[in-house]
Tab-separated table of C-alpha atoms in Angstrom:
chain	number	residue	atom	x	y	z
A	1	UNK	CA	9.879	-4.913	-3.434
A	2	UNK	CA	8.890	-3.597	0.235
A	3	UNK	CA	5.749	-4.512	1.340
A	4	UNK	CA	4.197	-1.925	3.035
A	5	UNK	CA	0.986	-3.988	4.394
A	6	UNK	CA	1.819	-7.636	6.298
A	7	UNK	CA	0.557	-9.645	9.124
A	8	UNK	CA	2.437	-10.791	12.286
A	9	UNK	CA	1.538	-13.393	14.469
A	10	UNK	CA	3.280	-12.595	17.428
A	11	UNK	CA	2.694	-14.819	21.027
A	12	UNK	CA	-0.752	-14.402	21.583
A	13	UNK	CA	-2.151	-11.464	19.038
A	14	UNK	CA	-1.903	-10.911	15.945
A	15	UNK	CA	-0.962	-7.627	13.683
A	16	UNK	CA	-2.080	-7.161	10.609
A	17	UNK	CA	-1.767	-3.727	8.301
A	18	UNK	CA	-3.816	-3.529	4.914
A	19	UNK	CA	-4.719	-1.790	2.289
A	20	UNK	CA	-8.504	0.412	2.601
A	21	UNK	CA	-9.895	1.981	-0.409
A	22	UNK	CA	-12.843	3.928	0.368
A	23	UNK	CA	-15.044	6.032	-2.235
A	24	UNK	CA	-18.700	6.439	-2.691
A	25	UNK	CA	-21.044	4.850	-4.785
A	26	UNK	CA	-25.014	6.305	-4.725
A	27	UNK	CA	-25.595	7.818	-0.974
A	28	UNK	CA	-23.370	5.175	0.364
A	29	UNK	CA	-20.078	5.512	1.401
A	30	UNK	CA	-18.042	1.927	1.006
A	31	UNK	CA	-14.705	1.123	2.620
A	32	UNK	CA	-13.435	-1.900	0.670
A	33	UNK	CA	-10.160	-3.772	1.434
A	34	UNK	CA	-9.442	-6.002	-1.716
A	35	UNK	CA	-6.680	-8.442	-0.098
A	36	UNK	CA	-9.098	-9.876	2.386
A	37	UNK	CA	-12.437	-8.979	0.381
A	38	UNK	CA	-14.234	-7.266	3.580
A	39	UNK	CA	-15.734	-4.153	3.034
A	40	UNK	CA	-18.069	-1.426	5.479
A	41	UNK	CA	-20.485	0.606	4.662
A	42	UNK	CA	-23.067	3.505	5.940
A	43	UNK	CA	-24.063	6.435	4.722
A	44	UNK	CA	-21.366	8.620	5.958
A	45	UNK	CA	-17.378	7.740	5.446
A	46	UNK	CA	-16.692	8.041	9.398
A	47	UNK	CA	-19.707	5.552	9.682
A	48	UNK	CA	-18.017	3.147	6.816
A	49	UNK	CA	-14.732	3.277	8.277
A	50	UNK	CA	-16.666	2.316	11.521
A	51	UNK	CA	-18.018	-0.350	9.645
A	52	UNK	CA	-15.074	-1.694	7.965
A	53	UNK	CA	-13.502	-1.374	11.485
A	54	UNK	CA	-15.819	-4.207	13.189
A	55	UNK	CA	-15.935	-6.500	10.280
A	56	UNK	CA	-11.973	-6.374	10.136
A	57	UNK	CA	-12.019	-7.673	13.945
A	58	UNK	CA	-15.121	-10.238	13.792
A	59	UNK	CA	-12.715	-11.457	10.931
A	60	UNK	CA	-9.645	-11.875	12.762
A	61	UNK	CA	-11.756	-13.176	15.937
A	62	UNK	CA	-13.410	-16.204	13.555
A	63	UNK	CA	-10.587	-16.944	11.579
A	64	UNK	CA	-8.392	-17.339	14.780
A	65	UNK	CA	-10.999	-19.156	16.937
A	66	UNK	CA	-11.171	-21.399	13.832
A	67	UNK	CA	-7.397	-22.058	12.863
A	68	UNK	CA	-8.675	-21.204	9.694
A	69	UNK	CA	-6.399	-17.824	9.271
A	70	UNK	CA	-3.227	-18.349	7.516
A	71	UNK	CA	-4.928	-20.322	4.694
A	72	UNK	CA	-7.669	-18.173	4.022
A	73	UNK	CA	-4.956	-15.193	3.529
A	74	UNK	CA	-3.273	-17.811	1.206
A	75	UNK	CA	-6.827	-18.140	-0.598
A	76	UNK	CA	-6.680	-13.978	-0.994
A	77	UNK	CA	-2.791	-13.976	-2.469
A	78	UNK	CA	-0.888	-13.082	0.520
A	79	UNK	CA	2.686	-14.363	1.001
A	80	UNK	CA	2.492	-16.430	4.514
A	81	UNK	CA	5.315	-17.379	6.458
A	82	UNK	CA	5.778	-18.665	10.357
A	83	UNK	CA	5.795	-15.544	11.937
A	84	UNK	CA	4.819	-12.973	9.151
A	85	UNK	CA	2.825	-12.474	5.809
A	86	UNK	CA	2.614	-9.784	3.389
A	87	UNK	CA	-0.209	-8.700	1.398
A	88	UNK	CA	-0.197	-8.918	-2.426
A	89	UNK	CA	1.001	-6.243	-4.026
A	90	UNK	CA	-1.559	-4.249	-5.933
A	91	UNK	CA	-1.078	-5.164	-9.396
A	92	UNK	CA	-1.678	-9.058	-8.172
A	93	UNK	CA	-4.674	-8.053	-6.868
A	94	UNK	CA	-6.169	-6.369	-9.746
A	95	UNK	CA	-5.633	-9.453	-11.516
A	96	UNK	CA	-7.693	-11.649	-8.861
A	97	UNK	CA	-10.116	-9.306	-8.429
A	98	UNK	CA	-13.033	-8.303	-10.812
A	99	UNK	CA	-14.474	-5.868	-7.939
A	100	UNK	CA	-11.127	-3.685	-7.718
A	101	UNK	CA	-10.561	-3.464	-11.214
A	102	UNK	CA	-13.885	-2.120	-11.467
A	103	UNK	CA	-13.388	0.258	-8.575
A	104	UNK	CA	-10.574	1.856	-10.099
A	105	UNK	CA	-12.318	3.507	-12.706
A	106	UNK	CA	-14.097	5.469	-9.871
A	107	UNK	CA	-12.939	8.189	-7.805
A	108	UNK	CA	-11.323	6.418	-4.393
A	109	UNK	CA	-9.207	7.178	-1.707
A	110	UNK	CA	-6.458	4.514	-0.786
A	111	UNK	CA	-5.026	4.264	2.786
A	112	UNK	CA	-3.698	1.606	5.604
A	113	UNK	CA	-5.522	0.170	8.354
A	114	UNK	CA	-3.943	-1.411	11.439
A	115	UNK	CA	-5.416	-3.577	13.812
A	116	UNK	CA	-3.962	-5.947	16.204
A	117	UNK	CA	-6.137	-8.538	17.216
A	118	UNK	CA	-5.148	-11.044	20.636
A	119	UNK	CA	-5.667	-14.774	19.997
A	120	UNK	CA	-8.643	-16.344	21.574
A	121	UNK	CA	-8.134	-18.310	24.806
């Protein structure tokens, strides 16, 4: 199967693509991304997305800065190698994850992010 969504560590950033699901629960509009667990949120889905956005990179930033990266995708199911990883295909996440099986009884909108991030100094 062809992963679609992966993560490349390349010399000195990284690249990473992943699934975004994004659908509204009360006035708030949530952007969740079940292989990493983040999620964003405001009250608008520009604002979410926004949201989502800055947690993605803080993410990144920390987990590089820390060394602490390639295991904690491990920890969330993703297929690491030396210079790429690929996030788990959907079906492996539903069965990790309580919170997205419950999200897809609502009404959501799926799509990619993509973000490259440059390694701290």
């Amino acid at each position: 199967m062809t992963h679609l969504n992966y993560i490349c560590f390349g010399d000195g950033n990284v690249e990473i693509s992943v699934s975004l699901f994004v659908f509204k629960e009360g006035d708030t509009y949530i952007a969740y991304c079940p292989s990493l667990d983040l999620s964003g949120y405001d009250t608008t889905e520009e604002s979410a997305r926004a949201d989502f956005d800055y947690m993605l990179s803080d993410y990144l930033s920390d987990q590089l800065r820390n060394g602490t990266l390639r295991a904690d995708l491990a920890s969330h199911g993703w297929k690491v190698g030396k210079v790429k990883g690929n996030e788990p295909d959907l079906s492996d996440m539903l069965g990790m994850n309580e919170q997205l099986r419950k999200l897809v009884t609502h009404s959501f909108m799926k799509t990619n992010v993509n973000r490259t991030c440059t390694l701290p100094a």
